[in-house]
Structure formats: C-alpha cells, structure tokens
mmCIF file of C-alpha atoms in Angstrom:
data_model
loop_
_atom_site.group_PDB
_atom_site.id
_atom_site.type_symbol
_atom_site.label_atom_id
_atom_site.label_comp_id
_atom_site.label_asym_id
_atom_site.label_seq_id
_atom_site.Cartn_x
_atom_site.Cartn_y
_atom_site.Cartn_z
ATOM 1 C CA UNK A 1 76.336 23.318 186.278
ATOM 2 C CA UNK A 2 74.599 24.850 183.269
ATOM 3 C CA UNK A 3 72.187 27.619 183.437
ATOM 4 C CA UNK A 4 68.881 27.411 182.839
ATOM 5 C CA UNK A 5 67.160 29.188 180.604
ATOM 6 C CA UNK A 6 62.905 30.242 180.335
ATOM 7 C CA UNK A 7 61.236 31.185 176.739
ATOM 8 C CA UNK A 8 58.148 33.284 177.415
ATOM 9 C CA UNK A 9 56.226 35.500 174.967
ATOM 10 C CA UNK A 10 54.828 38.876 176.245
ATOM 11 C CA UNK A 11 51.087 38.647 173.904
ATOM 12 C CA UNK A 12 48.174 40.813 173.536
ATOM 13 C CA UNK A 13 45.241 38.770 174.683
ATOM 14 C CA UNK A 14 42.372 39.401 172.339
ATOM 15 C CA UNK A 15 38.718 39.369 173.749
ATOM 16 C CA UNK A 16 36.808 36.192 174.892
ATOM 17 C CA UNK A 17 34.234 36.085 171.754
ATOM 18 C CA UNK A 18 37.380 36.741 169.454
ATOM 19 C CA UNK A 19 39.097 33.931 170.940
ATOM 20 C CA UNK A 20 36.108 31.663 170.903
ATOM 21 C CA UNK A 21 36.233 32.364 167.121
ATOM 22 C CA UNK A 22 39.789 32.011 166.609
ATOM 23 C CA UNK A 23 39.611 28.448 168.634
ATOM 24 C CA UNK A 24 36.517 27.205 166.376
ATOM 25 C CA UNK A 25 38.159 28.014 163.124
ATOM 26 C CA UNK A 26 41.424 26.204 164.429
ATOM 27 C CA UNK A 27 39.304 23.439 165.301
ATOM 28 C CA UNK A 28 37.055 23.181 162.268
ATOM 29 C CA UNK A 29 40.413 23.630 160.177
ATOM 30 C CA UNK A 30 41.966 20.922 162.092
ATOM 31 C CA UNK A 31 39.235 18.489 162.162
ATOM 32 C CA UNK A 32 40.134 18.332 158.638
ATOM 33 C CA UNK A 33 43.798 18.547 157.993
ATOM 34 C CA UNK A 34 47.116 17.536 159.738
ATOM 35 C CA UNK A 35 47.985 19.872 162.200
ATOM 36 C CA UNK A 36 51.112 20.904 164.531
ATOM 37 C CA UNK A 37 48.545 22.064 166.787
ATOM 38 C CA UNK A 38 44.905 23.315 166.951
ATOM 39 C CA UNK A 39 44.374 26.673 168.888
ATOM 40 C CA UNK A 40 41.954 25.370 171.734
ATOM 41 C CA UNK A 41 42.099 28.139 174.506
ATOM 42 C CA UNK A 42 43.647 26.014 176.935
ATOM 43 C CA UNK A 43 46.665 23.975 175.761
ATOM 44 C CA UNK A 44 47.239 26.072 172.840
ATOM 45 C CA UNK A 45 46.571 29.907 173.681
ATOM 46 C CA UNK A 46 45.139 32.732 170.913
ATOM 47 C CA UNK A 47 47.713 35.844 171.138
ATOM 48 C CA UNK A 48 49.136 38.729 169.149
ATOM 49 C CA UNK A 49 52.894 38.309 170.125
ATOM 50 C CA UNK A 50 54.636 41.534 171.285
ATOM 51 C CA UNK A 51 58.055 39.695 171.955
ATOM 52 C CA UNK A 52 58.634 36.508 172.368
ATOM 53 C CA UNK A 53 62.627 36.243 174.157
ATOM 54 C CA UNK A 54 64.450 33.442 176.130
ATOM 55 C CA UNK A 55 66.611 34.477 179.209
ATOM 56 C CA UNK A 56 67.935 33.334 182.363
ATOM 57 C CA UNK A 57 65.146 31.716 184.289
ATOM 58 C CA UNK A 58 66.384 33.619 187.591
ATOM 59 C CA UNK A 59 65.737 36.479 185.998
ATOM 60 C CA UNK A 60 61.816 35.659 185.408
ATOM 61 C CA UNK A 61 60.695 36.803 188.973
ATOM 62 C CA UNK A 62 61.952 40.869 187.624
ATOM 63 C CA UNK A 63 60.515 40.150 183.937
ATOM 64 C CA UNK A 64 57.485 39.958 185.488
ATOM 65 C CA UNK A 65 57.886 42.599 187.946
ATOM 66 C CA UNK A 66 58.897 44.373 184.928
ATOM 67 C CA UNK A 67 56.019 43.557 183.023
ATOM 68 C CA UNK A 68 53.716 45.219 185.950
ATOM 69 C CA UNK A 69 55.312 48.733 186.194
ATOM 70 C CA UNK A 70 55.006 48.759 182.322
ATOM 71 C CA UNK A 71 51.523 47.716 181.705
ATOM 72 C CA UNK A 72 49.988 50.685 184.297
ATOM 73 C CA UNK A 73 51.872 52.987 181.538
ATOM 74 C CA UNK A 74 50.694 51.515 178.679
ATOM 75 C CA UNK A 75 46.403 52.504 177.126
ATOM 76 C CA UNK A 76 44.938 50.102 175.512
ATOM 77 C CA UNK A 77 45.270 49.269 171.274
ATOM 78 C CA UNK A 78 42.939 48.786 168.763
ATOM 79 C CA UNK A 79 42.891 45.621 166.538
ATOM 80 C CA UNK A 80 42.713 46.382 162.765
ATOM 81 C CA UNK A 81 42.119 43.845 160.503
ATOM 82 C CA UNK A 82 44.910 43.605 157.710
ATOM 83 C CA UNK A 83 44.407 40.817 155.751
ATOM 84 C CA UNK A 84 44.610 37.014 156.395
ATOM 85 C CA UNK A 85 47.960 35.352 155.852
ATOM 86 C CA UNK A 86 50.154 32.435 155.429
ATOM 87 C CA UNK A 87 53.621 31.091 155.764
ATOM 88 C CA UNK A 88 55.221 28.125 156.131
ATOM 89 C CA UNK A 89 51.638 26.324 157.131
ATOM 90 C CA UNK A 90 51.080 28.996 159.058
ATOM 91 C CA UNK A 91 48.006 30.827 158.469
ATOM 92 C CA UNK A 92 47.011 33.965 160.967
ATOM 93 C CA UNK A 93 44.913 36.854 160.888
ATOM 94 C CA UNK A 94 47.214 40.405 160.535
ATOM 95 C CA UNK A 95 46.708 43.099 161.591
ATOM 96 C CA UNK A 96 47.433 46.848 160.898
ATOM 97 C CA UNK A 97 51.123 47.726 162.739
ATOM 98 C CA UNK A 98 49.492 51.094 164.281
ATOM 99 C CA UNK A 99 51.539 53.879 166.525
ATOM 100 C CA UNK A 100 49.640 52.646 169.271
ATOM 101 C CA UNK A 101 50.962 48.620 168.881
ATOM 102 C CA UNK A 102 54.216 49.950 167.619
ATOM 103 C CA UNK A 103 54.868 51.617 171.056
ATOM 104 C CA UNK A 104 53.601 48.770 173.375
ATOM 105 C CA UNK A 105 56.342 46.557 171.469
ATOM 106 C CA UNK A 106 58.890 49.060 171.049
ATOM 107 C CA UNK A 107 58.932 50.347 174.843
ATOM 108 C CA UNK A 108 57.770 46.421 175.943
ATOM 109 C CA UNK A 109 61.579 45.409 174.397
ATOM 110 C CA UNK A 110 63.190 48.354 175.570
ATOM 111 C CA UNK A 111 62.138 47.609 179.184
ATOM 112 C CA UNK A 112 62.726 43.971 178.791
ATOM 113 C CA UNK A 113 65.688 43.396 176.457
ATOM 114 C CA UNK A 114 68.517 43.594 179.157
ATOM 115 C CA UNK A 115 66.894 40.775 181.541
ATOM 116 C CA UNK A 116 68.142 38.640 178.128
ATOM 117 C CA UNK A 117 71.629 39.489 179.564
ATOM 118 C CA UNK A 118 72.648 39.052 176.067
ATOM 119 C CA UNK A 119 71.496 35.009 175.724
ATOM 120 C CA UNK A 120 70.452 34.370 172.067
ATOM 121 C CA UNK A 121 68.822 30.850 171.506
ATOM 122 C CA UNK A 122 71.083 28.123 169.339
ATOM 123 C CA UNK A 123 68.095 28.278 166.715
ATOM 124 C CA UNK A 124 68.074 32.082 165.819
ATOM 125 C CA UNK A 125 72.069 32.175 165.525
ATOM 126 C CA UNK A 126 72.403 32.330 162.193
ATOM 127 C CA UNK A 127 70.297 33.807 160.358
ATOM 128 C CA UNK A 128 69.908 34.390 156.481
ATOM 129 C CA UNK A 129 68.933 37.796 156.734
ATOM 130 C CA UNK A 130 71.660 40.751 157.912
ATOM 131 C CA UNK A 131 68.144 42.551 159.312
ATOM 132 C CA UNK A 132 67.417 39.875 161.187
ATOM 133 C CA UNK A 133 70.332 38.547 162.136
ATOM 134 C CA UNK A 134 71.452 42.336 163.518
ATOM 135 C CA UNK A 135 67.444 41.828 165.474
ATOM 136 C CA UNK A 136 68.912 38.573 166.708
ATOM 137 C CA UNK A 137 71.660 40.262 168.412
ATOM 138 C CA UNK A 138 70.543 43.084 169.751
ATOM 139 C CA UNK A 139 67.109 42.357 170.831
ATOM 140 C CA UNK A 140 67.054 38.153 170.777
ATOM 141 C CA UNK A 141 64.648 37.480 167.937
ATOM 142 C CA UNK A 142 64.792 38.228 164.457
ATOM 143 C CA UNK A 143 61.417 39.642 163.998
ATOM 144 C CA UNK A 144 61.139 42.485 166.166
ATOM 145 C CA UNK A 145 61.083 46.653 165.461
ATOM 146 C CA UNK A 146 60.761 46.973 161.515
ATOM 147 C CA UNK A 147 60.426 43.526 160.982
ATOM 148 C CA UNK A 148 57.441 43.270 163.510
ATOM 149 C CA UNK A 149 54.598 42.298 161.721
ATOM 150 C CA UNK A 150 51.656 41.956 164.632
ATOM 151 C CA UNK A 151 49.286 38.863 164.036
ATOM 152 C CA UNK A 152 46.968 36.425 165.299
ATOM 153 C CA UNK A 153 48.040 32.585 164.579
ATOM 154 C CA UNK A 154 44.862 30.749 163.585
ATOM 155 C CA UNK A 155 47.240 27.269 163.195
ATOM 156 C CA UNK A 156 49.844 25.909 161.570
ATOM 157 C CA UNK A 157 49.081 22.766 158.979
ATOM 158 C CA UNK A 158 52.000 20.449 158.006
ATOM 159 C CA UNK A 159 51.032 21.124 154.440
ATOM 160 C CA UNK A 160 51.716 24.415 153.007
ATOM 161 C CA UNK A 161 50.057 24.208 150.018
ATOM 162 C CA UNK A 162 46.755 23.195 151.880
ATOM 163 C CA UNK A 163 47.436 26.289 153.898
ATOM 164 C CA UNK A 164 47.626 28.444 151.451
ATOM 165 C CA UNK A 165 44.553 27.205 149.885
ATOM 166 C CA UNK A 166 42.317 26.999 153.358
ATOM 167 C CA UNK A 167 43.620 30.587 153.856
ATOM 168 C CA UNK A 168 41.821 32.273 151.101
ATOM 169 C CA UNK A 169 38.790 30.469 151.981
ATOM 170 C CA UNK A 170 38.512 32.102 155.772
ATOM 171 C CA UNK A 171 35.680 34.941 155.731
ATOM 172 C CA UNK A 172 36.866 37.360 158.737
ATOM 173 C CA UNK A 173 34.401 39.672 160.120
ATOM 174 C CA UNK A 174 35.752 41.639 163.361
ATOM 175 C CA UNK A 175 37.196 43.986 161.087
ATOM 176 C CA UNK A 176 38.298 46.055 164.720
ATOM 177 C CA UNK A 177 38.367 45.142 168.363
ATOM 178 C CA UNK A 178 39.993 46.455 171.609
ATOM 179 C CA UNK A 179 43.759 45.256 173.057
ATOM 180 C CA UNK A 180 43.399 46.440 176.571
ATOM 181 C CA UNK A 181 45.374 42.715 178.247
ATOM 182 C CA UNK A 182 48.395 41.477 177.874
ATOM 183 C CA UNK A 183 50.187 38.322 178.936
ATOM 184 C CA UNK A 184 53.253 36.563 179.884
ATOM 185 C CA UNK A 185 52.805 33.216 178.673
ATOM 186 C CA UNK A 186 55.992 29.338 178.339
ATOM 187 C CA UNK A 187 56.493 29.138 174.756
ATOM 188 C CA UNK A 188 55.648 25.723 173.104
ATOM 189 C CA UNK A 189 57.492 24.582 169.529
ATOM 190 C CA UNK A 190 55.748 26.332 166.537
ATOM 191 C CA UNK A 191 55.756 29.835 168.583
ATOM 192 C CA UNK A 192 52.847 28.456 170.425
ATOM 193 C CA UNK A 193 51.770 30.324 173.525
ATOM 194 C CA UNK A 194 51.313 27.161 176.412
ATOM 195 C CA UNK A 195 50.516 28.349 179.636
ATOM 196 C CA UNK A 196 49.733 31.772 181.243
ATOM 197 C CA UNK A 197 52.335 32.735 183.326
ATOM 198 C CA UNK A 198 50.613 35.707 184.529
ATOM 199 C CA UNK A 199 47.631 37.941 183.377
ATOM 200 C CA UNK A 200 47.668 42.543 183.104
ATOM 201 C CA UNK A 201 45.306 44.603 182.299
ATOM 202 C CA UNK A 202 46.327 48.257 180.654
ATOM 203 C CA UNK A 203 46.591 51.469 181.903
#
C-alpha cells in the first residue's frame, strides 16, 4: 500500500481590510482576464507563504502540534511594501525580507523540516538551478532561506504578457501593516492556499 502524502503551506495571514483589498483587486482583475484562479477569501485564501512542504499525512497531527509550541515563541512582523511583481502570470505584492520575517521562516523550517522525513515531491526533483535544487533537498522546496522572497499573490492570469502589463497599473497604498497570525492551510495547484487547516495567533 502506498503512503499518503499532505501538501500544506504554513502562511502569514494578513489583516481582514488587507484581505478585503487583495480579494477585490483579484476579482476586478479577473472579471476581466482569464484566470487560474481569483483570490476570493474563501476558496482561494490571501497569504504570505512561510513554507509551503509536502510530508507524510500521519505526520500532520505533530506538524500542527508543532506549529503551536512555535507560534507562542514567535512576536509578531511588520509588512513592508516592496514593490509589486510578476512572474509567470503571476502578479503579487512583495514585500521587504526583514530580520523579523527572516526568523519566523528560518526557525518555522527548522522546527518543521524533519516531519518531511526526507519526501521531496516528483515536481521539484529536478531542478535547473544547483541553489535550488540543493533547497529541494534539504528543506523540500526550492525557494526557501536565501531564495525566500516573502509575497502576497494577488492572482495568476494565463497570459503573461497581460500580467505584466495589469501589474504596473496596480496603485498599492498599505505601504505597512502588522503579521501577528499565521496559518496552516491544503495547498491547491498554482501554490494556492485552499482551506484553513488550523488558525495561531503570535506570541
């Protein structure tokens, strides 16, 4: 019998009005263009990923346990907005990788890497970067410690050219705002976040 295997991303969960705004620009933007998905707060939710890993699914039970004991250690972060970005019809909202976001990651792997038991997914095997692929096998993705580049995903358009375009048109205000949740959420295709497994507060 084959083992079973869970894909959950450990997010920051940004504040209710910021999510409001990040769900009416994916809508507006989708309204308009062909879309993978639209960022609508319940089948699609707004996060800035801290790792995203797949591992045994018996194991989920003590990633979450896990997840508990780490996030009464953690303080809160501050968003700072970097710039807004696109990538393969991706187009997100970055943000400044600061000491404080930099640790939550760093010690979030740390504490979480080994429930992996080593598992890497078929997709991320082979990658064409030595950085990444070396990411890939120690920690399970390839963008993770000095390739992590924190971001909000605003949606993802099947055009990247439109993307590109519609990204230098977005006007984003909330220059700063604070991190102080996090949450385990199922991954969807497209790094979407699905469903919350499980909500914590910091500190």
């Amino acid at each position: 019998m084959s083992e079973e295997f869970v894909r959950i991303n450990i997010a920051f969960m940004p504040p209710v009005e910021i999510a409001e705004k990040v769900a009416q620009i994916s809508y507006e933007i989708g309204a308009k263009e062909e879309s993978y998905f639209v960022i609508d707060r319940k089948n699609f939710h707004p996060h800035i990923t801290i790792y995203g890993f797949e591992f045994p699914a018996r194991n989920l039970e003590n990633v979450l346990a896990e997840i508990e004991i780490l996030s009464k250690k953690l303080s809160s972060a501050k968003f700072v907005f970097k710039k807004v970005t696109t990538e393969e019809g991706y187009i997100g909202i970055e943000c400044d990788n600061t000491e404080e976001i930099k640790h939550i990651h760093e010690t979030t792997i740390k504490a979480l890497n080994p429930w992996r038991e080593g598992h890497i997914r078929d997709k991320d095997k082979n990658m064409k970067s030595s950085e990444k692929n070396l990411n890939v096998q120690e920690y399970g993705h390839p963008r993770v410690m000095d390739s992590y580049c924190p971001h909000m995903t605003i949606i993802r358009l099947k055009d990247d050219e439109v993307a590109e375009k519609i990204a230098t048109e977005i006007q984003w205000t909330d220059n700063a705002f604070v991190l102080d949740r996090i949450g385990a959420f199922r991954m969807g295709p497209n790094g979407t976040c699905v469903e919350l497994i499980r909500e914590f507060k910091l500190g």
